[in-house]
PDB file of C-alpha atoms in Angstrom:
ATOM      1  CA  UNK A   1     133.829  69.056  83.305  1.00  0.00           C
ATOM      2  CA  UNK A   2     132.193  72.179  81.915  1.00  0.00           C
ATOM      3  CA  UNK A   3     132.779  75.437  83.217  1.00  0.00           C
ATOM      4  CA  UNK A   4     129.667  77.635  83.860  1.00  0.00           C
ATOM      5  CA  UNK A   5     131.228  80.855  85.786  1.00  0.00           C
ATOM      6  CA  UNK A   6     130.328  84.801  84.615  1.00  0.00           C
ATOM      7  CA  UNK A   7     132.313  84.686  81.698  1.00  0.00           C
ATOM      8  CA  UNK A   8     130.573  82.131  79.851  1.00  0.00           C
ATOM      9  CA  UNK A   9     126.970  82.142  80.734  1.00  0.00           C
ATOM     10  CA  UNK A  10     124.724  84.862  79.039  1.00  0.00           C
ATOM     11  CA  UNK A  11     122.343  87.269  81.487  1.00  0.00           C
ATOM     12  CA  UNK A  12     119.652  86.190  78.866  1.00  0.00           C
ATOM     13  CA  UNK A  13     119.965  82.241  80.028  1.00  0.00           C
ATOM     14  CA  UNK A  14     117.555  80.721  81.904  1.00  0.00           C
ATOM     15  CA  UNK A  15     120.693  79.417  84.283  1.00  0.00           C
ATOM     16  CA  UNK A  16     121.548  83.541  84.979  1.00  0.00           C
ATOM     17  CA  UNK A  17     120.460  84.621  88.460  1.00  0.00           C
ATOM     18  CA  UNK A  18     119.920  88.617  89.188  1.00  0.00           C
ATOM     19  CA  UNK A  19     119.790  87.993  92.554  1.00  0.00           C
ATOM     20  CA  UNK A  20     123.005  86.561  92.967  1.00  0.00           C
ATOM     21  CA  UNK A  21     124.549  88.494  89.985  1.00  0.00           C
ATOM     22  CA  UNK A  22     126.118  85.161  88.280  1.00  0.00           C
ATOM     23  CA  UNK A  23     124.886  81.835  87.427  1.00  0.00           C
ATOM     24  CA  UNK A  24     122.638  79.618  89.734  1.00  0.00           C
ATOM     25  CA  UNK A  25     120.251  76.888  90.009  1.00  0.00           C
ATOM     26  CA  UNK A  26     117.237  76.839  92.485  1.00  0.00           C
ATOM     27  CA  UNK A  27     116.511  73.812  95.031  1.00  0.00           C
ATOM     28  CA  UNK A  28     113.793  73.917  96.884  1.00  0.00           C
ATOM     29  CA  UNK A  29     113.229  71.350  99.750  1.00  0.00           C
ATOM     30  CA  UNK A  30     110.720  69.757 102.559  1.00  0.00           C
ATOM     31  CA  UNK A  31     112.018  70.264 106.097  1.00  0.00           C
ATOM     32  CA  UNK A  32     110.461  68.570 109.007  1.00  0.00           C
ATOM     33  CA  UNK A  33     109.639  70.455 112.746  1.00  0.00           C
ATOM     34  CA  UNK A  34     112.672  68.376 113.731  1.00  0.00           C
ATOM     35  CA  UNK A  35     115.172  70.541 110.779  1.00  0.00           C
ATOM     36  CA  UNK A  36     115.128  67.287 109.011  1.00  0.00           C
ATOM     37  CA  UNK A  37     115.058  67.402 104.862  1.00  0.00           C
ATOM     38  CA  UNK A  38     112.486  65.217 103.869  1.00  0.00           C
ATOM     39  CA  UNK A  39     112.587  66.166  99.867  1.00  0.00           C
ATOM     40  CA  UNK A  40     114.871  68.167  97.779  1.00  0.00           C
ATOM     41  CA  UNK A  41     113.631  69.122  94.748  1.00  0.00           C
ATOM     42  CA  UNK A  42     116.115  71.003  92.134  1.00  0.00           C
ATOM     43  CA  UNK A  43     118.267  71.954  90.486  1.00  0.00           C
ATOM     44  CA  UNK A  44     115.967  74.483  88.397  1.00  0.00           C
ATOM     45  CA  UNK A  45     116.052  77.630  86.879  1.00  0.00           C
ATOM     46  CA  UNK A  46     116.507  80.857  88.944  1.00  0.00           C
ATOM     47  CA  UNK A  47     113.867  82.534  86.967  1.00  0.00           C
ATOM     48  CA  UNK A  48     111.000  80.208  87.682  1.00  0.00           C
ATOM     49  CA  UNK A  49     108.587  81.274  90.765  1.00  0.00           C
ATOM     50  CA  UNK A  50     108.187  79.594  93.770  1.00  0.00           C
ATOM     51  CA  UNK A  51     104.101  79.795  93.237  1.00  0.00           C
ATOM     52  CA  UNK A  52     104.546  78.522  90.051  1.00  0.00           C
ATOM     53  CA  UNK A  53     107.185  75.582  91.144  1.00  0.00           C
ATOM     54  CA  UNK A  54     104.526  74.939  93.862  1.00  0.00           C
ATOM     55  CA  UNK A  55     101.499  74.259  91.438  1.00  0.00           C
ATOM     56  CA  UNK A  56     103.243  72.311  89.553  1.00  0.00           C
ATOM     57  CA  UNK A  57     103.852  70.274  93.179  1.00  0.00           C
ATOM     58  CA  UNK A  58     100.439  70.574  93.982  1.00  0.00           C
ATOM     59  CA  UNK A  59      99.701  67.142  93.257  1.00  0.00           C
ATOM     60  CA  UNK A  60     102.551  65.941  95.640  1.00  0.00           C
ATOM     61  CA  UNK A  61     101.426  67.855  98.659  1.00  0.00           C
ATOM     62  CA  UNK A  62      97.817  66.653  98.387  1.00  0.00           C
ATOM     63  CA  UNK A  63      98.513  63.216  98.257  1.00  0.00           C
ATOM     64  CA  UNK A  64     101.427  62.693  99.248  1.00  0.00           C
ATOM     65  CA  UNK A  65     101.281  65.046 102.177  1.00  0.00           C
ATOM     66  CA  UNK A  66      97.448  64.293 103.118  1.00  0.00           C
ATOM     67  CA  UNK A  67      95.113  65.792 105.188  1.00  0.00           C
ATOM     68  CA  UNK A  68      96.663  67.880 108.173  1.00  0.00           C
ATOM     69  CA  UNK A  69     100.126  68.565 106.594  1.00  0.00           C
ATOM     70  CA  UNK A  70     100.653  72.748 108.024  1.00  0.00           C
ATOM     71  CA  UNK A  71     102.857  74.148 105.550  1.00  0.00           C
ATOM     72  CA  UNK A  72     104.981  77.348 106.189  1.00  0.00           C
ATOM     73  CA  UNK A  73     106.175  79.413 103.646  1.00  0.00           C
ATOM     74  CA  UNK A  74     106.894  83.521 102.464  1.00  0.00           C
ATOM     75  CA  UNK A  75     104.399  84.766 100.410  1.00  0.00           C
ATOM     76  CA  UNK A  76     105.469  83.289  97.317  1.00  0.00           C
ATOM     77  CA  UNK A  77     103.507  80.262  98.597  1.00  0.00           C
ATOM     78  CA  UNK A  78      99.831  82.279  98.496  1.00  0.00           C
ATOM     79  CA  UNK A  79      99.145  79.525  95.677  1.00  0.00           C
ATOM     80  CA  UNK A  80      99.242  76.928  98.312  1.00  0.00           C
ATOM     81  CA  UNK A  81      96.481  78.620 100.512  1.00  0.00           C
ATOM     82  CA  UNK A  82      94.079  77.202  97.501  1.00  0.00           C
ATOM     83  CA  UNK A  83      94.875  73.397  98.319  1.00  0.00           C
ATOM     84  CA  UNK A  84      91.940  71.279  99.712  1.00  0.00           C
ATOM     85  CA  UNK A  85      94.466  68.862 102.042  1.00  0.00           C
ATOM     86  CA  UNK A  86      97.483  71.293 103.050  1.00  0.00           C
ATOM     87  CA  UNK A  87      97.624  74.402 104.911  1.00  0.00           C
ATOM     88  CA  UNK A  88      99.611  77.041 103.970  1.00  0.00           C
ATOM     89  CA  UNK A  89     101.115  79.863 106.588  1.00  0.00           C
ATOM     90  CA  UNK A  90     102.215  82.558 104.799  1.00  0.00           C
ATOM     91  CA  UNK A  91     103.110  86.220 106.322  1.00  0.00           C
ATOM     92  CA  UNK A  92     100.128  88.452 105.914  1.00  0.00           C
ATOM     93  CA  UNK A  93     101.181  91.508 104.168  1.00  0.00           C
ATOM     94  CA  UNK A  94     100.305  95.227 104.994  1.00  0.00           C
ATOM     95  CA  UNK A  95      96.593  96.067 103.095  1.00  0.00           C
ATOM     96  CA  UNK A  96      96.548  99.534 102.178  1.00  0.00           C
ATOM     97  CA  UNK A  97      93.415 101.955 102.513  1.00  0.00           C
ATOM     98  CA  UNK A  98      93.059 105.576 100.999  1.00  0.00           C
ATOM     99  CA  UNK A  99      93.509 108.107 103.456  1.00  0.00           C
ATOM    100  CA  UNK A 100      92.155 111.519 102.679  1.00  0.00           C
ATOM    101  CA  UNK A 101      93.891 113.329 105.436  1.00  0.00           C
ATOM    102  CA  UNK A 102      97.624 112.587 103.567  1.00  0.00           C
ATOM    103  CA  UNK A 103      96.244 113.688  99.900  1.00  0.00           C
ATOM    104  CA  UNK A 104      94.849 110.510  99.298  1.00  0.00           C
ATOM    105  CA  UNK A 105      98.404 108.017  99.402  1.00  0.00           C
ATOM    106  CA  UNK A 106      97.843 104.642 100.559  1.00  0.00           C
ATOM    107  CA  UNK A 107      99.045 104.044 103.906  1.00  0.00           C
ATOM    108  CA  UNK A 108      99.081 100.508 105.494  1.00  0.00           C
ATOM    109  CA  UNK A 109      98.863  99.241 109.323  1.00  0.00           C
ATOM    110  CA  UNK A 110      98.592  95.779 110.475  1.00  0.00           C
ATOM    111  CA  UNK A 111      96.687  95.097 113.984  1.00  0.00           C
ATOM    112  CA  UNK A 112      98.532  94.067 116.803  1.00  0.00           C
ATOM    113  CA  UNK A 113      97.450  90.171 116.207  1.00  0.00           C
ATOM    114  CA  UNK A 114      98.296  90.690 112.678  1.00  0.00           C
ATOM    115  CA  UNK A 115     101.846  92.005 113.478  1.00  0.00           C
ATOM    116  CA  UNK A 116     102.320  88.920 116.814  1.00  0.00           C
ATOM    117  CA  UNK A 117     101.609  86.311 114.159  1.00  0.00           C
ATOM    118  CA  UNK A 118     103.888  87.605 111.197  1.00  0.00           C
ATOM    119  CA  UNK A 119     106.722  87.602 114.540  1.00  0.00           C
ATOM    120  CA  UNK A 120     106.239  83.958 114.862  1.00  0.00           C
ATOM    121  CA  UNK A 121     106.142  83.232 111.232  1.00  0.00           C
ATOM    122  CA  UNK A 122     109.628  84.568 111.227  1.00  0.00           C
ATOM    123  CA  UNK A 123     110.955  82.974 114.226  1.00  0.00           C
ATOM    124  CA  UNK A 124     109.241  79.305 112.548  1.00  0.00           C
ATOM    125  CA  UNK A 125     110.929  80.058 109.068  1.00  0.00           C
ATOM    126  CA  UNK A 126     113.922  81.359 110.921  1.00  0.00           C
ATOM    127  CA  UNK A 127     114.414  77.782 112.329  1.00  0.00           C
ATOM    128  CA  UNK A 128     113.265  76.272 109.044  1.00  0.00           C
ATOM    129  CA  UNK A 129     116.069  78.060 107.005  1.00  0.00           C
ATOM    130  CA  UNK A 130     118.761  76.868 109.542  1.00  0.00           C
ATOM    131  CA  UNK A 131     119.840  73.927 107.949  1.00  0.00           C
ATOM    132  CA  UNK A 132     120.472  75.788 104.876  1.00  0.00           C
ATOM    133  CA  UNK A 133     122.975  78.502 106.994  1.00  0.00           C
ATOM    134  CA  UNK A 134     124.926  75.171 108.038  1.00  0.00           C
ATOM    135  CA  UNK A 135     125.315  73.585 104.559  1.00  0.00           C
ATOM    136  CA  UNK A 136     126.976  76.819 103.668  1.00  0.00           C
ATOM    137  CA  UNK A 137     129.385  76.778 106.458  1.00  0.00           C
ATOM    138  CA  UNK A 138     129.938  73.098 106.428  1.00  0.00           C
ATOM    139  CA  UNK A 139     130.357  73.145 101.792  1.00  0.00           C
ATOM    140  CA  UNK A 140     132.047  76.927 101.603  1.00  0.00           C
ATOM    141  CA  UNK A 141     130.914  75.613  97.494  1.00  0.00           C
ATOM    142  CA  UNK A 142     127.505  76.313  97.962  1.00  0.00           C
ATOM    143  CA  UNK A 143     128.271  80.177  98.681  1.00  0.00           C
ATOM    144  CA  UNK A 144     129.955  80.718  95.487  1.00  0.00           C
ATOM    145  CA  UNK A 145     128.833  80.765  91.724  1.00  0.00           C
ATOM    146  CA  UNK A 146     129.169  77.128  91.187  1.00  0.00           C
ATOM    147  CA  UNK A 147     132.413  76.371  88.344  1.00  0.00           C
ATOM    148  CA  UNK A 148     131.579  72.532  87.584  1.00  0.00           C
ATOM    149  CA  UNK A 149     128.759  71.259  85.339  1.00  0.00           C
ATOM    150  CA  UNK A 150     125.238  71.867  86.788  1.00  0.00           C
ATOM    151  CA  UNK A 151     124.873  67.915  87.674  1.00  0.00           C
ATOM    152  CA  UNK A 152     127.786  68.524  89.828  1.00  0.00           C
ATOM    153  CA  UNK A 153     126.484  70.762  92.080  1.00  0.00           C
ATOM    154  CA  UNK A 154     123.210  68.581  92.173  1.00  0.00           C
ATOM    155  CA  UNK A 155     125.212  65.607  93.385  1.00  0.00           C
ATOM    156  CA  UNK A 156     126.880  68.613  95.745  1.00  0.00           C
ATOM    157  CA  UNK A 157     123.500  69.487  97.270  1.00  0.00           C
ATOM    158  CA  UNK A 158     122.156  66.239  97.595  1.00  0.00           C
ATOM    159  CA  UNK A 159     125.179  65.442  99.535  1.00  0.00           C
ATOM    160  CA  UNK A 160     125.035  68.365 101.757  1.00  0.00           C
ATOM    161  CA  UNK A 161     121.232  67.193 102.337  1.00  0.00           C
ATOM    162  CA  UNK A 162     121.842  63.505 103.125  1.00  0.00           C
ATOM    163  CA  UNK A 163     125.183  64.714 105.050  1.00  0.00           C
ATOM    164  CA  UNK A 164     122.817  66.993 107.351  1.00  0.00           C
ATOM    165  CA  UNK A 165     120.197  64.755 108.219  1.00  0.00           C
ATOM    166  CA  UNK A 166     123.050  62.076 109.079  1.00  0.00           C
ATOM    167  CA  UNK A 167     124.303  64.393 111.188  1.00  0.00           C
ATOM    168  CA  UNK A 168     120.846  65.061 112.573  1.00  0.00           C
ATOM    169  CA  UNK A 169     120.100  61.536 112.877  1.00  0.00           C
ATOM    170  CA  UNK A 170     123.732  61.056 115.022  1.00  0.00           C
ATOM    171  CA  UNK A 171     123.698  63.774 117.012  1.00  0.00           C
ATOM    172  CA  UNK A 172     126.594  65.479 116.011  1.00  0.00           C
TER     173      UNK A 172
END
């Protein structure tokens, strides 16, 4: 197997992820109302965006999907709000105004409604991230910078993923 820790990956590689200060691949799945993972896309480059990943998709959730498939997702997923079959729920983010009584800096409230449904868009993601919380505490692995080859820790993640919805499935 071939190692891919700190030491021998360059910041420069598309493998390199700032976020997690070491090297890293992206998955990116389908979860169900029920928690369930229903497709696990991955592993891809840290440095690709999730509106880009998802318009490359875009095919998959219009036909695949259909007509009537509610999508939630952060605001990297604004791309999605253009589909003709999905809807997309992303947070809605603070739009600023001029104000000429503070020297003209731009200063941003959201309505009461606005701020109600961003709460429940949190609380929905909140139990959409989940099953992600209990991979990591079930495979201590997937906390780490991953030391095997990168098809490793694919095979590792689509375990975890077929592990959890067995789990799911069982009841346990």
């Amino acid at each position: 197997m071939t190692r891919i820790g700190k030491r021998s990956t360059s910041k420069k590689s598309s493998g390199w992820s700032y976020k997690a200060n070491s090297p890293a691949q992206r998955y990116m799945t389908l979860v169900d109302g029920r928690s369930r993972i229903v497709k696990l896309w991955g592993g891809y480059s840290p440095k690709i965006y999730d509106g880009d990943f998802l318009k490359l998709k875009k095919e998959f959730f219009e036909d695949t999907l259909g007509r009537g498939a509610n999508i939630l997702g952060d605001n990297h997923f604004m791309a999605g709000t253009k589909f003709r079959k999905c809807k997309f729920y992303c947070n809605i983010k603070n739009k600023t105004a001029k104000d000429t009584e503070n020297k003209g800096k731009r200063l941003s409230m959201l309505t009461k409604d606005q701020k109600k449904f961003n709460g429940q868009h949190r609380t929905a993601r909140a139990a959409v991230e989940n099953p992600f919380g209990a991979m990591q505490t079930r495979f201590t692995m997937l906390k780490e910078p991953f030391q095997e080859s990168e098809s490793q820790q694919d095979a590792l993640v689509t375990f975890a993923c077929g592990h959890h919805n067995f789990l799911l499935r069982n009841r346990i």
